Short mmCIF file of C-alpha atoms in Angstrom, two decimals:
data_model
loop_
_atom_site.label_atom_id
_atom_site.label_comp_id
_atom_site.label_asym_id
_atom_site.label_seq_id
_atom_site.Cartn_x
_atom_site.Cartn_y
_atom_site.Cartn_z
CA MET A 1 -6.85 10.94 -11.53
CA LYS A 2 -5.79 8.82 -14.50
CA LYS A 3 -3.35 6.11 -15.11
CA PHE A 4 -0.54 6.33 -17.76
CA LYS A 5 2.80 4.77 -18.63
CA LEU A 6 6.07 6.47 -18.84
CA ALA A 7 8.59 4.83 -21.46
CA ALA A 8 12.06 5.35 -19.88
CA ILE A 9 15.36 3.98 -21.02
CA ARG A 10 16.13 1.79 -18.09
CA ILE A 11 12.61 1.33 -16.54
CA ILE A 12 8.97 1.53 -17.44
CA THR A 13 7.05 3.23 -14.42
CA ALA A 14 3.41 2.22 -14.60
CA ALA A 15 0.14 2.82 -13.16
CA VAL A 16 0.67 6.48 -12.15
CA LEU A 17 -1.95 8.37 -10.61
CA THR A 18 -1.93 12.16 -10.82
CA THR A 19 -3.52 15.36 -12.29
CA THR A 20 -3.65 16.26 -15.79
CA SER A 21 -0.73 18.57 -15.68
CA ILE A 22 1.64 15.49 -15.47
CA TYR A 23 0.85 14.98 -18.99
CA VAL A 24 2.51 18.06 -20.26
CA PHE A 25 5.27 18.50 -17.85
CA ALA A 26 6.39 15.55 -15.74
CA PRO A 27 7.45 13.03 -18.52
CA TRP A 28 10.26 15.15 -19.73
CA GLU A 29 11.08 16.84 -16.34
CA PHE A 30 11.37 13.60 -14.37
CA GLY A 31 12.54 11.44 -17.50
CA LEU A 32 15.56 13.74 -17.47
CA TYR A 33 15.80 13.57 -13.68
CA TYR A 34 15.81 9.86 -13.75
CA LEU A 35 18.86 9.79 -16.56
CA LYS A 36 20.86 12.02 -14.05
CA PRO A 37 23.97 10.04 -12.64
CA THR A 38 22.99 8.55 -9.22
CA PRO A 39 24.67 9.67 -6.43
CA ASP A 40 26.94 7.26 -4.42
CA THR A 41 24.80 7.31 -1.24
CA ILE A 42 21.13 6.89 -0.38
CA GLU A 43 21.36 10.09 2.04
CA GLN A 44 22.27 12.18 -1.07
CA GLU A 45 19.62 10.88 -3.25
CA LEU A 46 16.86 11.77 -0.55
CA ALA A 47 18.50 15.21 -0.18
CA ASN A 48 18.01 15.47 -3.95
CA ALA A 49 14.44 14.06 -3.64
CA VAL A 50 13.50 16.80 -1.18
CA ASP A 51 14.94 19.45 -3.38
CA GLU A 52 12.51 18.27 -6.07
CA ARG A 53 9.79 19.31 -3.57
CA LEU A 54 9.09 16.26 -1.73
CA ASP A 55 8.24 17.23 1.94
CA GLY A 56 9.60 14.34 3.52
CA ILE A 57 10.90 10.92 2.63
CA ILE A 58 11.71 7.74 4.66
CA VAL A 59 13.76 4.56 3.23
CA TYR A 60 14.28 1.14 5.09
CA VAL A 61 16.66 -1.29 3.59
CA ASP A 62 17.11 -4.81 4.85
CA ARG A 63 19.97 -6.78 2.98
CA ASN A 64 19.89 -10.27 4.38
CA GLY A 65 22.81 -10.88 6.55
CA GLU A 66 23.71 -7.16 7.15
CA PRO A 67 22.25 -4.80 9.66
CA PRO A 68 19.17 -2.69 8.40
CA GLU A 69 19.54 0.57 7.35
CA PHE A 70 17.54 3.51 8.20
CA TYR A 71 17.15 6.89 6.10
CA ALA A 72 15.22 9.97 6.30
CA GLU A 73 15.12 13.28 4.81
CA GLY A 74 13.00 16.49 4.95
CA PHE A 75 10.06 16.95 7.31
CA HIS A 76 8.15 14.88 9.70
CA ASN A 77 6.01 18.01 9.95
CA ARG A 78 6.85 21.02 7.99
CA LYS A 79 4.73 23.34 10.19
CA THR A 80 6.86 22.70 13.22
CA LYS A 81 9.83 22.25 10.99
CA THR A 82 10.37 18.62 12.88
CA PRO A 83 12.88 16.55 10.86
CA ALA A 84 11.74 13.32 9.30
CA ASP A 85 12.16 10.45 11.56
CA PRO A 86 13.04 7.04 10.00
CA ARG A 87 10.97 5.24 12.86
CA ALA A 88 7.97 7.37 12.46
CA LEU A 89 4.47 5.95 12.06
CA PHE A 90 3.04 6.09 8.43
CA LYS A 91 -0.18 5.26 6.71
CA ILE A 92 0.49 2.26 4.47
CA ALA A 93 -2.68 2.34 2.43
CA SER A 94 -3.08 -0.59 0.12
CA ILE A 95 0.23 -2.38 1.34
CA GLY A 96 -2.15 -3.56 4.11
CA LYS A 97 -3.76 -5.88 1.43
CA LEU A 98 -0.73 -8.01 1.84
CA TYR A 99 -1.65 -8.47 5.56
CA ASP A 100 -5.30 -8.88 4.72
CA ALA A 101 -4.84 -11.77 2.09
CA SER A 102 -2.27 -13.44 4.50
CA ALA A 103 -4.85 -13.25 7.20
CA VAL A 104 -7.49 -14.87 5.00
CA VAL A 105 -5.10 -17.85 4.06
CA LYS A 106 -4.36 -18.30 7.79
CA LEU A 107 -8.24 -18.41 8.29
CA VAL A 108 -8.59 -20.92 5.26
CA ALA A 109 -5.94 -23.20 6.82
CA LYS A 110 -7.77 -23.23 10.03
CA LYS A 111 -10.93 -24.24 8.16
CA THR A 112 -12.56 -21.16 9.42
CA LEU A 113 -13.01 -19.71 5.86
CA SER A 114 -12.92 -21.13 2.43
CA LEU A 115 -11.65 -19.54 -0.59
CA ASP A 116 -14.39 -21.01 -2.69
CA LYS A 117 -17.40 -19.95 -0.80
CA THR A 118 -19.27 -17.07 -1.92
CA LEU A 119 -19.97 -13.37 -0.61
CA ALA A 120 -23.52 -14.46 -0.46
CA GLU A 121 -22.83 -17.49 1.75
CA TYR A 122 -20.80 -15.19 4.17
CA MET A 123 -22.86 -12.15 3.85
CA PRO A 124 -26.47 -13.09 2.74
CA GLU A 125 -27.77 -9.71 3.54
CA LEU A 126 -25.83 -8.45 0.69
CA SER A 127 -27.30 -10.84 -1.89
CA GLU A 128 -29.63 -8.45 -3.53
CA SER A 129 -27.49 -5.29 -3.36
CA ILE A 130 -24.23 -6.59 -4.71
CA GLN A 131 -24.64 -8.07 -8.35
CA TYR A 132 -23.41 -11.90 -8.60
CA ALA A 133 -22.85 -12.08 -4.82
CA ASP A 134 -23.82 -15.78 -4.96
CA LYS A 135 -21.01 -16.42 -7.79
CA ILE A 136 -18.29 -14.14 -6.21
CA THR A 137 -15.99 -16.19 -4.23
CA LEU A 138 -13.16 -15.02 -1.68
CA ARG A 139 -10.61 -16.19 -4.04
CA MET A 140 -12.24 -13.81 -6.69
CA MET A 141 -12.26 -10.86 -4.17
CA ILE A 142 -8.71 -11.29 -3.24
CA GLN A 143 -7.60 -11.39 -6.74
CA HIS A 144 -9.61 -8.35 -7.75
CA ARG A 145 -11.70 -10.61 -10.02
CA SER A 146 -15.20 -10.06 -8.52
CA GLY A 147 -16.42 -7.41 -10.72
CA ILE A 148 -17.63 -5.45 -7.58
CA PRO A 149 -17.19 -1.66 -8.40
CA ASN A 150 -14.36 0.13 -6.51
CA PHE A 151 -15.89 2.42 -3.96
CA THR A 152 -12.99 4.95 -4.24
CA ASP A 153 -13.86 5.37 -8.00
CA VAL A 154 -17.41 6.50 -7.23
CA GLU A 155 -18.26 10.19 -7.76
CA GLU A 156 -19.32 10.58 -4.22
CA PHE A 157 -16.20 9.33 -2.62
CA ASP A 158 -13.92 12.08 -1.10
CA TRP A 159 -10.49 11.02 -0.18
CA SER A 160 -10.48 14.02 2.29
CA LYS A 161 -13.23 12.36 4.47
CA SER A 162 -12.65 9.33 6.64
CA ASN A 163 -16.25 8.82 7.86
CA ILE A 164 -17.68 7.71 4.32
CA ASP A 165 -19.26 4.23 4.10
CA GLY A 166 -17.60 3.07 1.03
CA LEU A 167 -19.75 -0.08 0.84
CA ALA A 168 -22.85 2.09 0.65
CA LEU A 169 -21.47 3.87 -2.44
CA ILE A 170 -21.54 0.74 -4.62
CA LEU A 171 -24.80 -1.00 -3.41
CA ASP A 172 -27.01 -1.63 -6.01
CA LYS A 173 -24.80 -0.48 -8.70
CA PRO A 174 -24.10 -2.87 -11.69
CA ALA A 175 -20.99 -5.22 -11.73
CA ASP A 176 -18.25 -4.05 -13.53
CA PHE A 177 -18.12 -7.56 -15.16
CA GLU A 178 -19.23 -10.97 -14.61
CA PRO A 179 -17.28 -12.81 -11.80
CA ASP A 180 -13.88 -14.23 -12.82
CA THR A 181 -14.00 -12.90 -16.53
CA ASP A 182 -11.77 -9.85 -16.05
CA TYR A 183 -9.72 -7.80 -13.70
CA ASN A 184 -10.43 -4.67 -11.94
CA TYR A 185 -8.45 -3.42 -8.75
CA SER A 186 -11.29 -2.76 -6.29
CA ASN A 187 -10.79 -1.43 -2.60
CA THR A 188 -14.39 -2.80 -2.01
CA ASN A 189 -13.23 -6.29 -2.15
CA TYR A 190 -10.98 -5.81 0.71
CA LEU A 191 -13.44 -3.90 2.76
CA LEU A 192 -15.68 -6.70 2.52
CA LEU A 193 -12.83 -9.18 3.35
CA HIS A 194 -12.53 -7.21 6.40
CA ARG A 195 -16.29 -7.57 7.41
CA ILE A 196 -16.23 -11.25 6.73
CA MET A 197 -13.18 -11.82 8.93
CA THR A 198 -14.56 -9.89 11.54
CA LYS A 199 -17.82 -11.83 11.28
CA VAL A 200 -16.34 -15.36 11.43
CA LEU A 201 -14.04 -14.61 14.11
CA GLY A 202 -16.27 -12.72 16.45
CA TYR A 203 -13.76 -10.13 17.05
CA ASP A 204 -12.06 -7.55 14.99
CA TYR A 205 -9.75 -8.71 12.10
CA GLY A 206 -7.01 -6.39 12.95
CA ARG A 207 -6.69 -8.24 16.20
CA PHE A 208 -6.20 -11.49 14.44
CA ILE A 209 -3.50 -9.72 12.27
CA LYS A 210 -1.49 -8.69 15.34
CA GLN A 211 -1.86 -11.75 17.51
CA GLU A 212 -1.65 -14.52 15.16
CA MET A 213 0.76 -13.10 12.44
CA LEU A 214 2.78 -10.04 13.73
CA LEU A 215 3.45 -10.72 17.36
CA PRO A 216 4.56 -14.18 16.85
CA LEU A 217 7.29 -12.81 14.43
CA GLY A 218 8.37 -10.05 16.88
CA ILE A 219 6.70 -7.38 14.72
CA GLU A 220 5.35 -4.43 16.55
CA ASP A 221 4.58 -0.88 15.84
CA THR A 222 1.61 -1.68 13.44
CA TYR A 223 -1.71 -0.37 14.05
CA MET A 224 -5.10 -0.58 12.22
CA SER A 225 -5.83 3.37 12.56
CA VAL A 226 -4.39 6.46 13.55
CA ASN A 227 -6.81 6.74 16.50
CA GLU A 228 -4.95 3.87 18.27
CA VAL A 229 -1.62 5.99 18.83
CA ASN A 230 -0.14 9.13 19.78
CA GLN A 231 -0.43 11.22 16.61
CA ASP A 232 2.66 12.84 17.30
CA ARG A 233 4.31 9.80 16.12
CA VAL A 234 2.60 9.94 12.75
CA MET A 235 4.36 11.39 9.87
CA SER A 236 2.33 14.44 8.47
CA GLY A 237 0.73 14.05 5.10
CA TYR A 238 0.50 16.72 2.36
CA TYR A 239 -1.02 17.29 -1.16
CA ILE A 240 0.49 19.71 -3.61
CA GLY A 241 -1.44 22.92 -3.61
CA TYR A 242 -3.29 22.41 -0.19
CA PRO A 243 -1.88 23.88 3.21
CA ASP A 244 -3.64 20.89 5.26
CA ASP A 245 -1.89 18.21 7.03
CA PHE A 246 -3.82 15.13 6.44
CA LYS A 247 -2.32 12.89 9.22
CA TYR A 248 -5.65 13.24 11.25
CA LEU A 249 -7.71 11.15 8.78
CA ASP A 250 -8.30 7.76 9.61
CA GLN A 251 -7.42 6.09 6.44
CA GLY A 252 -6.32 2.46 7.50
CA MET A 253 -3.39 0.72 8.71
CA ILE A 254 -0.29 2.72 9.97
CA SER A 255 3.22 1.13 10.54
CA THR A 256 6.85 2.06 10.49
CA ALA A 257 9.14 1.31 7.64
CA GLU A 258 11.11 -1.40 9.79
CA ALA A 259 7.74 -3.13 10.65
CA VAL A 260 6.69 -3.15 7.18
CA GLY A 261 10.00 -4.43 6.04
CA LYS A 262 9.98 -7.16 8.66
CA PHE A 263 6.54 -8.20 7.41
CA VAL A 264 7.59 -8.29 3.56
CA ARG A 265 10.51 -10.40 4.57
CA ALA A 266 8.47 -12.81 6.33
CA LEU A 267 6.10 -13.09 3.55
CA ASN A 268 8.76 -13.63 0.91
CA ASP A 269 10.98 -15.80 3.09
CA GLY A 270 8.01 -17.96 4.10
CA SER A 271 8.48 -17.59 7.81
CA LEU A 272 5.12 -15.78 7.98
CA PHE A 273 3.38 -19.19 7.10
CA THR A 274 3.29 -22.92 7.82
CA ASP A 275 3.93 -25.19 4.77
CA GLU A 276 0.17 -25.66 4.03
CA GLU A 277 -0.66 -21.80 4.61
CA ALA A 278 2.62 -20.90 2.03
CA GLU A 279 0.96 -23.68 -0.46
CA ILE A 280 -2.51 -21.71 -0.33
CA TYR A 281 -0.82 -18.20 -0.65
CA ARG A 282 1.33 -19.34 -3.65
CA GLY A 283 -0.48 -17.92 -6.73
CA LEU A 284 -3.14 -16.30 -4.83
CA TYR A 285 -1.83 -12.95 -4.22
CA LYS A 286 1.14 -10.56 -4.52
CA TYR A 287 4.29 -10.52 -2.38
CA GLN A 288 4.91 -6.80 -2.61
CA HIS A 289 2.83 -3.84 -2.82
CA ASP A 290 2.24 0.12 -3.15
CA GLY A 291 -0.06 2.27 -1.26
CA TRP A 292 -1.74 5.71 -1.72
CA VAL A 293 -4.01 7.67 0.29
CA LEU A 294 -4.33 11.57 0.50
CA GLY A 295 -0.80 12.88 1.75
CA TYR A 296 0.94 9.33 1.59
CA TRP A 297 2.60 7.27 -0.66
CA SER A 298 4.34 4.01 0.22
CA ARG A 299 6.36 1.01 -1.59
CA ALA A 300 7.27 -2.43 -0.08
CA ARG A 301 9.46 -4.30 -2.35
CA TYR A 302 11.54 -7.55 -1.97
CA TYR A 303 14.37 -7.87 -4.71
CA ALA A 304 15.47 -11.81 -4.75
CA ASP A 305 18.46 -11.14 -6.68
CA ILE A 306 19.81 -9.16 -4.03
CA ASP A 307 18.00 -10.64 -1.14
CA THR A 308 16.83 -7.07 -0.16
CA VAL A 309 13.78 -5.59 1.21
CA VAL A 310 13.25 -1.91 0.38
CA VAL A 311 10.53 0.21 1.97
CA GLN A 312 9.96 3.80 0.93
CA PHE A 313 7.52 6.21 2.47
CA VAL A 314 6.88 9.76 1.08
CA ASN A 315 4.36 12.15 2.70
CA THR A 316 3.73 14.29 -0.35
CA THR A 317 1.11 13.45 -2.91
CA GLY A 318 -0.43 15.12 -5.84
CA ASP A 319 0.49 16.95 -9.03
CA ASP A 320 3.54 14.81 -10.51
CA THR A 321 4.94 13.62 -7.04
CA LEU A 322 3.67 9.93 -7.55
CA LEU A 323 5.98 9.60 -10.66
CA LEU A 324 8.87 11.39 -8.99
CA SER A 325 8.61 9.04 -6.02
CA GLN A 326 8.72 6.07 -8.17
CA ILE A 327 11.86 7.23 -10.30
CA ILE A 328 13.39 7.97 -6.76
CA HIS A 329 12.78 4.42 -5.73
CA TYR A 330 14.56 3.16 -8.90
CA ARG A 331 17.39 5.58 -8.29
CA ILE A 332 17.76 4.05 -4.67
CA LEU A 333 17.88 0.60 -6.11
CA ASP A 334 20.53 1.50 -8.51
CA ILE A 335 22.63 2.81 -5.67
CA ILE A 336 22.01 -0.50 -3.40
CA ARG A 337 23.00 -2.75 -6.56
CA LYS A 338 26.12 -0.95 -7.25
CA ARG A 339 27.62 -1.49 -3.70
#
């Protein structure tokens, strides 16, 4: 899959992962869709989205000072024709990096970790198999400036399998660049951060996230794996052209839209952190994120000008659905702003 940018009159949608057919058809088709007048309600926009061949979509809106809003359209499970549930569990993929970076910051504030110590210091066993391990710091890994290759870009990686050792795929491969000289988004950075946190804590890093970050804020319904929950609660995930339901693949964190929205609100309003932690996090990493795994696309955004969190889950990927999902997000935002 490749990245490209689509120029539109009101917005530039960027970093689009899709198949080559999108180059021929999607820019015109969905550029026109974006320019259609937005409906008056989010409900109608989601109904339109499903008509455009999304299997299911969930949206959560938290406008400070107002009750949160929950929306869902399409199927939770298309085989059983179960309607989409706004409180369903969903694979949030790289949105989880916000939680990971925040956890590292809390451990740095506790003096358990240091942003300026190297990968080799924390995992000396990797000194010979990851180039520049003695120069790559935790800060560089959080910011994707380590040069460590991205295991999901390796030819042998298969999104449809959840038992692949991602780290093994990049060992002994040359670095993409010397540490801190460039930027390249690499899931390997965060795989390593998980292992480092677990090593220094003496227990799984996911437990730290739940106990030290989420539960104190009253945030529940967040898990490290689909294997921790009743999978009937997990929204099914589909890829265009394949009949499979990919929800049983263990692809990382799962959560509800509401739980993600509460976390993003806490991250942006500072209630997630102490003053010291907030200062460490400032400039270190993002305050919002997208996520993609096979069958699942997610977006978590905070819009400061309207003090609003918007979380969007779509359970259809492949072909041109990523671009469509992004356009729908901006149309939903238009509806919110016009209120």
